mmCIF file of C-alpha atoms and ligand atoms in Angstrom:
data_model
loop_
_atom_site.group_PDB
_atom_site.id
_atom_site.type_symbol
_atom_site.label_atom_id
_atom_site.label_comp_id
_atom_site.label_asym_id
_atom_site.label_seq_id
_atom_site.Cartn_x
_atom_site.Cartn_y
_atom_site.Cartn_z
ATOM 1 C CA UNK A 79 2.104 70.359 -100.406
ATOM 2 C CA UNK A 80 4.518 70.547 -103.506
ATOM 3 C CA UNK A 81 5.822 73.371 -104.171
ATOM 4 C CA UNK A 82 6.639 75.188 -107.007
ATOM 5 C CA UNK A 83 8.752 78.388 -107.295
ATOM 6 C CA UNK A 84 8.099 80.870 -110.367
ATOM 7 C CA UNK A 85 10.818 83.675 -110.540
ATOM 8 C CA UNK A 86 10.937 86.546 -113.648
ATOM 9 C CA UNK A 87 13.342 89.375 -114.726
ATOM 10 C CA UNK A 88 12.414 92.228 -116.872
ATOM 11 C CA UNK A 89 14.010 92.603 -120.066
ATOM 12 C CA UNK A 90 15.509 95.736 -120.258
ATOM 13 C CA UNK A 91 19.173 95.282 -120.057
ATOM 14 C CA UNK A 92 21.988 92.869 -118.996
ATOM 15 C CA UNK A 93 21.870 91.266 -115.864
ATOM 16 C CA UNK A 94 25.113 91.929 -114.260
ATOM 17 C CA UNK A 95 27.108 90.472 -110.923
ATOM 18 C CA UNK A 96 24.410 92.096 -108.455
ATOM 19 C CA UNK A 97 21.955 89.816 -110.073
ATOM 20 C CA UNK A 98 24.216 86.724 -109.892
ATOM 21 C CA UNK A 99 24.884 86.763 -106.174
ATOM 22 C CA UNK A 100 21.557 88.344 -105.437
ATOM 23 C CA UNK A 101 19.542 85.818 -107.351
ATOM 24 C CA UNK A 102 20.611 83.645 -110.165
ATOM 25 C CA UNK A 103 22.886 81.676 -107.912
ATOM 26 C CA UNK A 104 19.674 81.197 -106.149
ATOM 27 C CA UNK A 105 17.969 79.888 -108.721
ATOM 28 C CA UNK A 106 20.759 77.502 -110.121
ATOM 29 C CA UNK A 107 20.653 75.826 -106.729
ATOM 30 C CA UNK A 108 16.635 75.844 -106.280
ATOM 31 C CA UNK A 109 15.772 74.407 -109.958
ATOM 32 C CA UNK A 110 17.213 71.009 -109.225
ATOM 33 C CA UNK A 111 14.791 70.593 -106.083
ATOM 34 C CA UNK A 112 11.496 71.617 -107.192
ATOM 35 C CA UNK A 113 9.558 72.813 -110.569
ATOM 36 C CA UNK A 114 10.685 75.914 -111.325
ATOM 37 C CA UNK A 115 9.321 78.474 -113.846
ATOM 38 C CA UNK A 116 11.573 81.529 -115.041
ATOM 39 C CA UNK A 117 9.618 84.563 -116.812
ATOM 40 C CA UNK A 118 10.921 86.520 -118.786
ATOM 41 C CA UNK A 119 8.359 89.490 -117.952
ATOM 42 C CA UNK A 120 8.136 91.178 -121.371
ATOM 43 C CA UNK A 121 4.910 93.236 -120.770
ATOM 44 C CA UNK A 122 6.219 94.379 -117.662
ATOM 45 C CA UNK A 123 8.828 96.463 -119.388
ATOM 46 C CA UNK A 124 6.360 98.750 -120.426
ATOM 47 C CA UNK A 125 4.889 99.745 -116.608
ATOM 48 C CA UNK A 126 7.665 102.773 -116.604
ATOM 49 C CA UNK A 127 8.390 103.085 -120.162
ATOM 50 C CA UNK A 128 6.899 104.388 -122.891
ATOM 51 C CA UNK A 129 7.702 101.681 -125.568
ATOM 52 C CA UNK A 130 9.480 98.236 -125.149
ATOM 53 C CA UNK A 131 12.437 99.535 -126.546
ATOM 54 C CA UNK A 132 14.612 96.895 -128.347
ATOM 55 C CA UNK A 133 12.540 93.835 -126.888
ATOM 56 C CA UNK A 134 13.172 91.106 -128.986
ATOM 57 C CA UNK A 135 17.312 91.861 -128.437
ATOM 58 C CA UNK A 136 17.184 92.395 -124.659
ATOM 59 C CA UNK A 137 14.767 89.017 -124.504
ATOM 60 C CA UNK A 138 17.613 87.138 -125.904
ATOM 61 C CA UNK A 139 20.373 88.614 -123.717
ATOM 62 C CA UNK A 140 18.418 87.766 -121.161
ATOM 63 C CA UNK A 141 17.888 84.308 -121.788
ATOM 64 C CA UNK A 142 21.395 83.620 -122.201
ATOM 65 C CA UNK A 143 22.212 85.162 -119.534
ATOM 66 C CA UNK A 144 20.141 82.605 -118.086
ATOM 67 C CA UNK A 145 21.709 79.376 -119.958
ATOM 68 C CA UNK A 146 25.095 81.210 -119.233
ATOM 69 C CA UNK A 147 24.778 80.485 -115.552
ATOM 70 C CA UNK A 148 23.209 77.384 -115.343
ATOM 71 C CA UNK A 149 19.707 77.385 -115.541
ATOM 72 C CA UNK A 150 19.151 74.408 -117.173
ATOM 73 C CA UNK A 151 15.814 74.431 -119.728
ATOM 74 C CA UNK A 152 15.904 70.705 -119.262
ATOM 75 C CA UNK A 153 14.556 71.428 -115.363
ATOM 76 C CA UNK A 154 13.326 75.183 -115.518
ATOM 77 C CA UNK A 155 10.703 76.221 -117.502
ATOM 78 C CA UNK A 156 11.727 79.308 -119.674
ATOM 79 C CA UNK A 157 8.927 81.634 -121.008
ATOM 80 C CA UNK A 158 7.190 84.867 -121.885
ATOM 81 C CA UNK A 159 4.525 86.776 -120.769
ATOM 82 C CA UNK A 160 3.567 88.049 -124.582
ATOM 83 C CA UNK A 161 3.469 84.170 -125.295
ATOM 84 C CA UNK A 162 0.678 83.462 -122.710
ATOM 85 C CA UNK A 163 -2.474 84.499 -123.298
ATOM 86 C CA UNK A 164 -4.290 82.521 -120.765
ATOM 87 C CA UNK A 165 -1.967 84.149 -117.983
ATOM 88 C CA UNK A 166 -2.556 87.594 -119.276
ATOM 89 C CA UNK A 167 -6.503 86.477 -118.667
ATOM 90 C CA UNK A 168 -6.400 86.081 -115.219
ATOM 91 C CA UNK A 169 -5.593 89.959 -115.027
ATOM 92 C CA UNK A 170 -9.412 90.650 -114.942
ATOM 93 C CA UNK A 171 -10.793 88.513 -112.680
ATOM 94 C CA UNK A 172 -7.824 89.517 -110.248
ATOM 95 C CA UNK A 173 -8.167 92.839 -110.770
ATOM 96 C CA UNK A 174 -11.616 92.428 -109.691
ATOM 97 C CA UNK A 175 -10.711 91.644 -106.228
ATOM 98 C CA UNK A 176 -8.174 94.150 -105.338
ATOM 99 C CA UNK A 177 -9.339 98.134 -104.745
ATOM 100 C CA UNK A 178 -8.335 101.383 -106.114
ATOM 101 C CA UNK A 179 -7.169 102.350 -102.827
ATOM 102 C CA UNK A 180 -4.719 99.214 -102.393
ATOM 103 C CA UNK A 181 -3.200 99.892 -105.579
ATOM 104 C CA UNK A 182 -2.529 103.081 -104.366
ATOM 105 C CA UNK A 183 -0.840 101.950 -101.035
ATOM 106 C CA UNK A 184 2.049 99.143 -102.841
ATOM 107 C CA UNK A 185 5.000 101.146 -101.449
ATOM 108 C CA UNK A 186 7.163 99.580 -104.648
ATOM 109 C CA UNK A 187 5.103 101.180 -107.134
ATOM 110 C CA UNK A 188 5.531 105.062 -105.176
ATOM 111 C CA UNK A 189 9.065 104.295 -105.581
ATOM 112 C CA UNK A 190 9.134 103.563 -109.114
ATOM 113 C CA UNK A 191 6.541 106.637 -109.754
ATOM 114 C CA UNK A 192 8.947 108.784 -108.103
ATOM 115 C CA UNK A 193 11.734 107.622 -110.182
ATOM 116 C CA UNK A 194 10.001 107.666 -113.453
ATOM 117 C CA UNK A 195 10.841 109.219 -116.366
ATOM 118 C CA UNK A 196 7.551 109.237 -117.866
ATOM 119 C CA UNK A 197 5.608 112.097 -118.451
ATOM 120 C CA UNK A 198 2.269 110.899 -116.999
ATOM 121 C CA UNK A 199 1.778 107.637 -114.688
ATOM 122 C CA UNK A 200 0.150 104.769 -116.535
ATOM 123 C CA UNK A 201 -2.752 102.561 -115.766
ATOM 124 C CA UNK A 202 -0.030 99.485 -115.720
ATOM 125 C CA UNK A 203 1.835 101.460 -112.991
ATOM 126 C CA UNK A 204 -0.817 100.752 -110.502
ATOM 127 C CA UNK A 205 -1.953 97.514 -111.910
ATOM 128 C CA UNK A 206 0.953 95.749 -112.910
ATOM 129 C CA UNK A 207 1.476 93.899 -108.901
ATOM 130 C CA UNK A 208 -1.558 92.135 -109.743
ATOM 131 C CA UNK A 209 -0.562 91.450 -113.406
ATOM 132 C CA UNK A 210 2.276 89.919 -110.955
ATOM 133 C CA UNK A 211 -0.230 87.748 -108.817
ATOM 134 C CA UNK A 212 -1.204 85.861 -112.263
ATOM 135 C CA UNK A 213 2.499 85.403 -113.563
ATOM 136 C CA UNK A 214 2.975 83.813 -110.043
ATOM 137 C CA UNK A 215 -0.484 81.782 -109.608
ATOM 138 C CA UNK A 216 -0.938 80.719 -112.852
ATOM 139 C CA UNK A 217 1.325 77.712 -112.070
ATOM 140 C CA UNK A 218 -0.330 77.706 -109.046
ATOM 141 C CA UNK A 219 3.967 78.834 -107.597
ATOM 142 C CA UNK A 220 4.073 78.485 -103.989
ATOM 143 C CA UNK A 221 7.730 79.666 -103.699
ATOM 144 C CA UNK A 222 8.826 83.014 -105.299
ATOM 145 C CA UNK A 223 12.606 83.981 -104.869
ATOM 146 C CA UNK A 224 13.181 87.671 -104.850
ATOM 147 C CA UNK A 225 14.582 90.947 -103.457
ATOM 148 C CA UNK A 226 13.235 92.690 -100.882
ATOM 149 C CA UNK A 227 11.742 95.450 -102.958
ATOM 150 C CA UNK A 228 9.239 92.879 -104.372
ATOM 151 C CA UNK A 229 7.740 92.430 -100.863
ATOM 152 C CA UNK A 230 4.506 94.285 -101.869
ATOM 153 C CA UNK A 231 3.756 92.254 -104.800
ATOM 154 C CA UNK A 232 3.961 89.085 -102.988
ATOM 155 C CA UNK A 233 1.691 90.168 -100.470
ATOM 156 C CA UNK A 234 -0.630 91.565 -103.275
ATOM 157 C CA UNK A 235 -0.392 88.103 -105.069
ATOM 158 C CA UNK A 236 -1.358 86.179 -101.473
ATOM 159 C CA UNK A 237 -4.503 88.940 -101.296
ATOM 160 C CA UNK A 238 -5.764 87.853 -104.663
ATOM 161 C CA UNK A 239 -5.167 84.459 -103.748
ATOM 162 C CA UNK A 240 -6.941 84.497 -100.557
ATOM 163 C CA UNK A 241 -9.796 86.488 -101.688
ATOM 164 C CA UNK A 242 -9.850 84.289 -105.058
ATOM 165 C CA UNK A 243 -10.567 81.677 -102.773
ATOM 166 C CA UNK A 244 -12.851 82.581 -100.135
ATOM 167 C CA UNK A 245 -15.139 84.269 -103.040
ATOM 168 C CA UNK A 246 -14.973 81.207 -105.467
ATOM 169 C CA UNK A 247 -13.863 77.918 -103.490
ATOM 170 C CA UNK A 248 -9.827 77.029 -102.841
ATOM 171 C CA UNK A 249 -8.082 77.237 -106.382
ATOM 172 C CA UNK A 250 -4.980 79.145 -105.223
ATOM 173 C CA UNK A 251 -1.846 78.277 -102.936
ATOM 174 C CA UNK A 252 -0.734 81.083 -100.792
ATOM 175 C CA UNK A 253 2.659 81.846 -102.122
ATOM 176 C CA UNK A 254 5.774 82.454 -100.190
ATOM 177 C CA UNK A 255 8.672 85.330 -100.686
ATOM 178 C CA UNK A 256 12.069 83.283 -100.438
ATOM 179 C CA UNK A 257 14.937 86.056 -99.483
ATOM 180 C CA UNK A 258 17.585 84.644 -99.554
ATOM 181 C CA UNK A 259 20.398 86.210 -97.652
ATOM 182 C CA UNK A 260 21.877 88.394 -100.234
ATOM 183 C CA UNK A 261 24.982 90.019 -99.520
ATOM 184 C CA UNK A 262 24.655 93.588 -100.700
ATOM 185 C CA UNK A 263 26.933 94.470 -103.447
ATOM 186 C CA UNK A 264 27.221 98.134 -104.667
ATOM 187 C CA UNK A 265 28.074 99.440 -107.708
ATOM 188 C CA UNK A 266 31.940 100.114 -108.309
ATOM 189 C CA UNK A 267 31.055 104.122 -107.617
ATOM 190 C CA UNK A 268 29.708 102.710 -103.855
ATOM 191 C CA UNK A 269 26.070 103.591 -105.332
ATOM 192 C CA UNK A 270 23.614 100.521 -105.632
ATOM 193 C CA UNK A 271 24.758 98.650 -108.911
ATOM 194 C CA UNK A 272 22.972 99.075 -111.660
ATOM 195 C CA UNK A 273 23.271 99.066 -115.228
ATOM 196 C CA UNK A 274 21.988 102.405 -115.949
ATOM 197 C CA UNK A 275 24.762 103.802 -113.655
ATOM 198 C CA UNK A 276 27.561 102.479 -115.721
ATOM 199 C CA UNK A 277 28.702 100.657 -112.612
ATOM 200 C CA UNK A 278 27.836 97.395 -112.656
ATOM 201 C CA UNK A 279 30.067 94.329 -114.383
ATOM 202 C CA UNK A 280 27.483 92.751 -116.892
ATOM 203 C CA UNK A 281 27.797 88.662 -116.756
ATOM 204 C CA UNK A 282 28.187 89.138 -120.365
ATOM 205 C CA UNK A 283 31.747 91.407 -119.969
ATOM 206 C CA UNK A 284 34.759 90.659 -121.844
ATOM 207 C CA UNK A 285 37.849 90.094 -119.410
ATOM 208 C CA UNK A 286 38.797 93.809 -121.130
ATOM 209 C CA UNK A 287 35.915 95.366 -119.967
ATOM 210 C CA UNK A 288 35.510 94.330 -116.823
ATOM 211 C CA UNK A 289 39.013 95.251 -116.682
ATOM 212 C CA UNK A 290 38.567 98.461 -117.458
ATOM 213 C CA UNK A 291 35.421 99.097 -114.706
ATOM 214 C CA UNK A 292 37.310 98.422 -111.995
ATOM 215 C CA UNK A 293 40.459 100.373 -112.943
ATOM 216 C CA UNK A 294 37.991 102.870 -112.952
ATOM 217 C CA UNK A 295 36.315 101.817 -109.589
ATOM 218 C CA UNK A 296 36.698 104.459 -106.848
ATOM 219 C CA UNK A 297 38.524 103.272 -103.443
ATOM 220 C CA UNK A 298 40.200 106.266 -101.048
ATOM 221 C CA UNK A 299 43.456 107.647 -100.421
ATOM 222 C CA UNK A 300 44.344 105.481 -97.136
ATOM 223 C CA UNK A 301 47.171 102.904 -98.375
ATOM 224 C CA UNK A 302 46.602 100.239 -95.734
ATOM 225 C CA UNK A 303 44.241 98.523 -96.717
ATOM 226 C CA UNK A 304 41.376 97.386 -94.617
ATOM 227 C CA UNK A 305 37.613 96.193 -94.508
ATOM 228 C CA UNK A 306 35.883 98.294 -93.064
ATOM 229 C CA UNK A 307 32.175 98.875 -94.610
ATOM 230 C CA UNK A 308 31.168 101.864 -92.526
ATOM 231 C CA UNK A 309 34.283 104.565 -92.888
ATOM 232 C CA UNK A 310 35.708 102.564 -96.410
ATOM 233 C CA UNK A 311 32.824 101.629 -97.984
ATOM 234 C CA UNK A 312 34.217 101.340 -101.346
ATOM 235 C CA UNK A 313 37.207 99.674 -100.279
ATOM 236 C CA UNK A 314 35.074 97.311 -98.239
ATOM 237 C CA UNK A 315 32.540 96.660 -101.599
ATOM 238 C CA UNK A 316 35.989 95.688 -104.327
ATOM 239 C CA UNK A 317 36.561 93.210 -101.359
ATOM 240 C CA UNK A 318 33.264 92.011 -100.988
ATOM 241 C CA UNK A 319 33.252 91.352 -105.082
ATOM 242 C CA UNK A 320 36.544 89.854 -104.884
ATOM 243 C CA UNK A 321 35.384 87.863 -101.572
ATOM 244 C CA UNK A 322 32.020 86.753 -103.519
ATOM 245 C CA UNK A 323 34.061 85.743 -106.532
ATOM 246 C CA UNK A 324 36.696 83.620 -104.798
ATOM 247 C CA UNK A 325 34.627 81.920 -102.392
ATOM 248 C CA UNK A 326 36.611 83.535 -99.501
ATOM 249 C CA UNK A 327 36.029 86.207 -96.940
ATOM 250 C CA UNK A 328 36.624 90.154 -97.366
ATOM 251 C CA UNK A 329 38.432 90.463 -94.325
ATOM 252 C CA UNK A 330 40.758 87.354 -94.454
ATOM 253 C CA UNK A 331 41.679 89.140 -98.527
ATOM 254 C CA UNK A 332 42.161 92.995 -96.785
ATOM 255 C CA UNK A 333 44.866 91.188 -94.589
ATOM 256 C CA UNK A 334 46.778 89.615 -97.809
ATOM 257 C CA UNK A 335 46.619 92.434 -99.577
ATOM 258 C CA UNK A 336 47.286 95.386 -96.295
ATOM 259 C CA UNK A 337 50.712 97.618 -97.025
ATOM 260 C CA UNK A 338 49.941 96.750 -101.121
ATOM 261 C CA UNK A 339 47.051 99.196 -101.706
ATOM 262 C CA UNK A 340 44.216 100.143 -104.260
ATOM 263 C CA UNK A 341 46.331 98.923 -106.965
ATOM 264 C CA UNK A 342 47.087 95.758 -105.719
ATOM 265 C CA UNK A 343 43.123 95.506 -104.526
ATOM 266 C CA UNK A 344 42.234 95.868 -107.974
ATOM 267 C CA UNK A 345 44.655 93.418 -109.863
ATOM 268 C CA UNK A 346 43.472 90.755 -107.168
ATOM 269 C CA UNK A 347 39.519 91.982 -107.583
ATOM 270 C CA UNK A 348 39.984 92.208 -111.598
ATOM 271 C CA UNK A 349 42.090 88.412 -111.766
ATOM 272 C CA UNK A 350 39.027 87.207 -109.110
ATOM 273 C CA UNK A 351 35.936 87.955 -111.352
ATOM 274 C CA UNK A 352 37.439 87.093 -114.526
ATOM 275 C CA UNK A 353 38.311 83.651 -113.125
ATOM 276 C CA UNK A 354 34.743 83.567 -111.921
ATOM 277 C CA UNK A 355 33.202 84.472 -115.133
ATOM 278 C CA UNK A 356 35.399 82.380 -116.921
ATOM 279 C CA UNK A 357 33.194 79.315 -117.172
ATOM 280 C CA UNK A 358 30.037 81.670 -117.746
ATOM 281 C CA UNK A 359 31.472 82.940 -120.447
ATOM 282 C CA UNK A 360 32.837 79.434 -122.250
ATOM 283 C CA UNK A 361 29.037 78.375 -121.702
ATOM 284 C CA UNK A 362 27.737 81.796 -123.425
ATOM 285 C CA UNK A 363 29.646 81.431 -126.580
ATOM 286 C CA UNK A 364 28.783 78.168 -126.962
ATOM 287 C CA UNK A 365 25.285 79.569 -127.540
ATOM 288 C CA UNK A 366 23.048 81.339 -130.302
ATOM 289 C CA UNK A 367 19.946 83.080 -131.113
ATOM 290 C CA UNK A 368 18.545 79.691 -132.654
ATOM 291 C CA UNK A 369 18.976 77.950 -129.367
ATOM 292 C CA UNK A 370 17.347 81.143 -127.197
ATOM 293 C CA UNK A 371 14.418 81.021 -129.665
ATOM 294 C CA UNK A 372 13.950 76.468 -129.775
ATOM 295 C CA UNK A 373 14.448 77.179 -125.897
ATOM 296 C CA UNK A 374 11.669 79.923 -125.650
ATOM 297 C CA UNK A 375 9.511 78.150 -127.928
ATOM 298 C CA UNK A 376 9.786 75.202 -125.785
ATOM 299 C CA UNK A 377 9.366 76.513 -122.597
ATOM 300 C CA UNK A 378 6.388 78.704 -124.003
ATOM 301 C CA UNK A 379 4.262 75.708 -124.927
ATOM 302 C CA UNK A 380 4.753 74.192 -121.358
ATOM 303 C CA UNK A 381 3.844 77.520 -119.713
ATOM 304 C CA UNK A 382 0.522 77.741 -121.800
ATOM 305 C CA UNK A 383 -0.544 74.388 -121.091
ATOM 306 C CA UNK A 384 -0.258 74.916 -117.507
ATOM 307 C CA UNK A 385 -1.773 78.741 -117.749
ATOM 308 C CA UNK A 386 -4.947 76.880 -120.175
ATOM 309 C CA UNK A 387 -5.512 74.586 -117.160
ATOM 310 C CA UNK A 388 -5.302 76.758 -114.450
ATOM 311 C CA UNK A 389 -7.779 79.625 -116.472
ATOM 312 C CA UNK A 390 -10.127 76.415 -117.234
ATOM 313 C CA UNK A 391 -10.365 75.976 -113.276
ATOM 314 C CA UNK A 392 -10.487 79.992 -112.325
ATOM 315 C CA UNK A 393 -13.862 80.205 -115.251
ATOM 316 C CA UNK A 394 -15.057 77.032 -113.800
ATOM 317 C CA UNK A 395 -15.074 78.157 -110.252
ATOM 318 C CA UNK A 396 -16.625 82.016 -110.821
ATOM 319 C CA UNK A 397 -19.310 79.763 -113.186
ATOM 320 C CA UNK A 398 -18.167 81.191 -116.708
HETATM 321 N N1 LIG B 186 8.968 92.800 -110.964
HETATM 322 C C1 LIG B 186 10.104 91.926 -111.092
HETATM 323 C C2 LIG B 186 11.349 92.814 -111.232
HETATM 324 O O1 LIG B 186 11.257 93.940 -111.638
HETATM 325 C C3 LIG B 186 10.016 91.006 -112.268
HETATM 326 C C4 LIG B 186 8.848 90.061 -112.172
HETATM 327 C C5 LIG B 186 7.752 90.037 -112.967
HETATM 328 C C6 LIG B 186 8.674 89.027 -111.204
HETATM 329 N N2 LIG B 186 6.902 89.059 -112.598
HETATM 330 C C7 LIG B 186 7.419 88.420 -111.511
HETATM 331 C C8 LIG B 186 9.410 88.565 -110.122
HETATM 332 C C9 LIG B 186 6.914 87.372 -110.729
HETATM 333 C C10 LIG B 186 8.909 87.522 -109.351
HETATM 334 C C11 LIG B 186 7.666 86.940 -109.658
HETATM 335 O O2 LIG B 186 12.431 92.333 -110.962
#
């Protein structure tokens, strides 16, 4: 079979080093060996929100975030959800073939309706995994590179699939969840990183601020330094970043630096991601807003031919 692998962030805010070494490395490596779709999942962003907030600028970050590292329009296929209406389409019959009760169970979405901000729990909440299954199916993706917390919507999307096909006749692949083996980096407070936190480094950074977040960064009060992830876990994370940056291990780096301390830690963490994000950098001022929009526009007409096709079958097969 030929695979395909379909992958999608939601536009709400920079994607920072987490999301590098978590996934966008990933990705880089992936899009020169198959087709490969990236989504930029705009009607997503409004599952826990009340409005999409400043869409059209957070689209654009996000998308050169994208070019910044390497995804290469030329081999991935960048689009939109708001620019497909033939994906969007596929909601209902999908829908059709899940239960209330299922929608219920998707551990993920409890998560995110405990952490909610909203008032009230939307319709999307519960629905939006299967919104999911069509961004992933409608190119017919067989591969779908993603964190662990995205479990549940994979196995939705292979549900719809499989029940799409034994109720209509074989249209649908039964996709696959690629983890790969992420090494879990923590914010710079030792929480989980995250934008919102104000502990994350943003791919987009100048070399001052990312200076500045890890003067900041907590470590403890033992001078020798040491990697040690269960007693020194945020010594143990500023080597891991460093480690991750440099291409070397956390241990080997704890050794170097031992009698020198937090300060010397930092100097070497700070001078190790601004050497990585050098070259990211170069690549994202070389960029504009014209080239995010030719790009989008580009990759959105490729999307909605193959979403037209793939709707044309799914009408065909349930006799519309
Ligand atoms: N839910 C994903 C996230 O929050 C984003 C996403 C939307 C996605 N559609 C997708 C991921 C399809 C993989 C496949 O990160």
């Amino acid at each position: 079979m030929n695979d395909v692998v379909l992958t999608g962030d939601r536009p709400t805010g920079p994607l920072h080093l987490g999301h590098y070494f978590g996934s966008l490395a990933n990705r880089v490596e992936l899009q020169g060996r198959y087709p490969m779709y990236v989504l930029v999942a705009d009607y997503q962003v409004i599952t826990d929100r009340d409005t999409p907030g400043e869409i059209r600028r957070n689209t654009t970050e996000l998308v050169l975030d994208y070019l910044a590292v390497g995804i290469d329009p030329a081999r991935a296929v960048i689009f939109q959800h708001s620019a497909i209406p033939e994906l969007n389409q596929l909601l209902l019959p999908f829908l059709s073939l899940v239960s209330v009760a299922e929608l219920q169970r998707n551990p993920t979405v409890k998560d995110e309706i405990a952490h909610s901000s909203q008032r009230a729990v939307s319709g999307l909440m519960f629905t939006y995994p299967v919104h999911q299954a069509a961004d992933i199916l409608f190119c017919k993706g067989t591969l779908v590179p993603v964190g662990k917390d995205q479990l549940p919507h994979v196995e939705v999307t292979r549900l719809v699939a499989r029940r799409f096909n034994e109720r209509y006749g074989p249209v649908f692949p039964l996709p696959q969840a690629l983890m790969g083996e992420q090494p879990l980096l923590k914010g710079l407070d030792g929480g989980k990183m995250s934008k919102s936190r104000g502990n994350a480094i943003a791919l987009s950074a100048t070399e001052d601020e990312t200076a500045a977040l890890i003067r900041k960064a907590r470590t403890d009060s033992d001078r020798h330094i040491t990697f040690d992830e269960e007693r020194r876990p945020e010594v143990a994370n500023l080597l891991t970043l460093a480690g991750l940056c440099l291409g070397r291990s956390p241990r080997e780096l704890a050794e170097e630096i031992g009698d020198r301390g937090a300060a010397e830690l930092k100097r070497v963490t700070t001078e190790a991601v601004n050497e990585f994000l050098r070259p990211i950098r170069k690549r994202r001022a070389e960029l504009d807003e014209g080239d995010v929009r030719r790009i989008l526009a580009e990759g959105n007409e490729r999307a909605r031919e193959r979403a037209v096709r793939t709707l044309e079958e799914v009408r065909q097969a349930m006799g519309f």
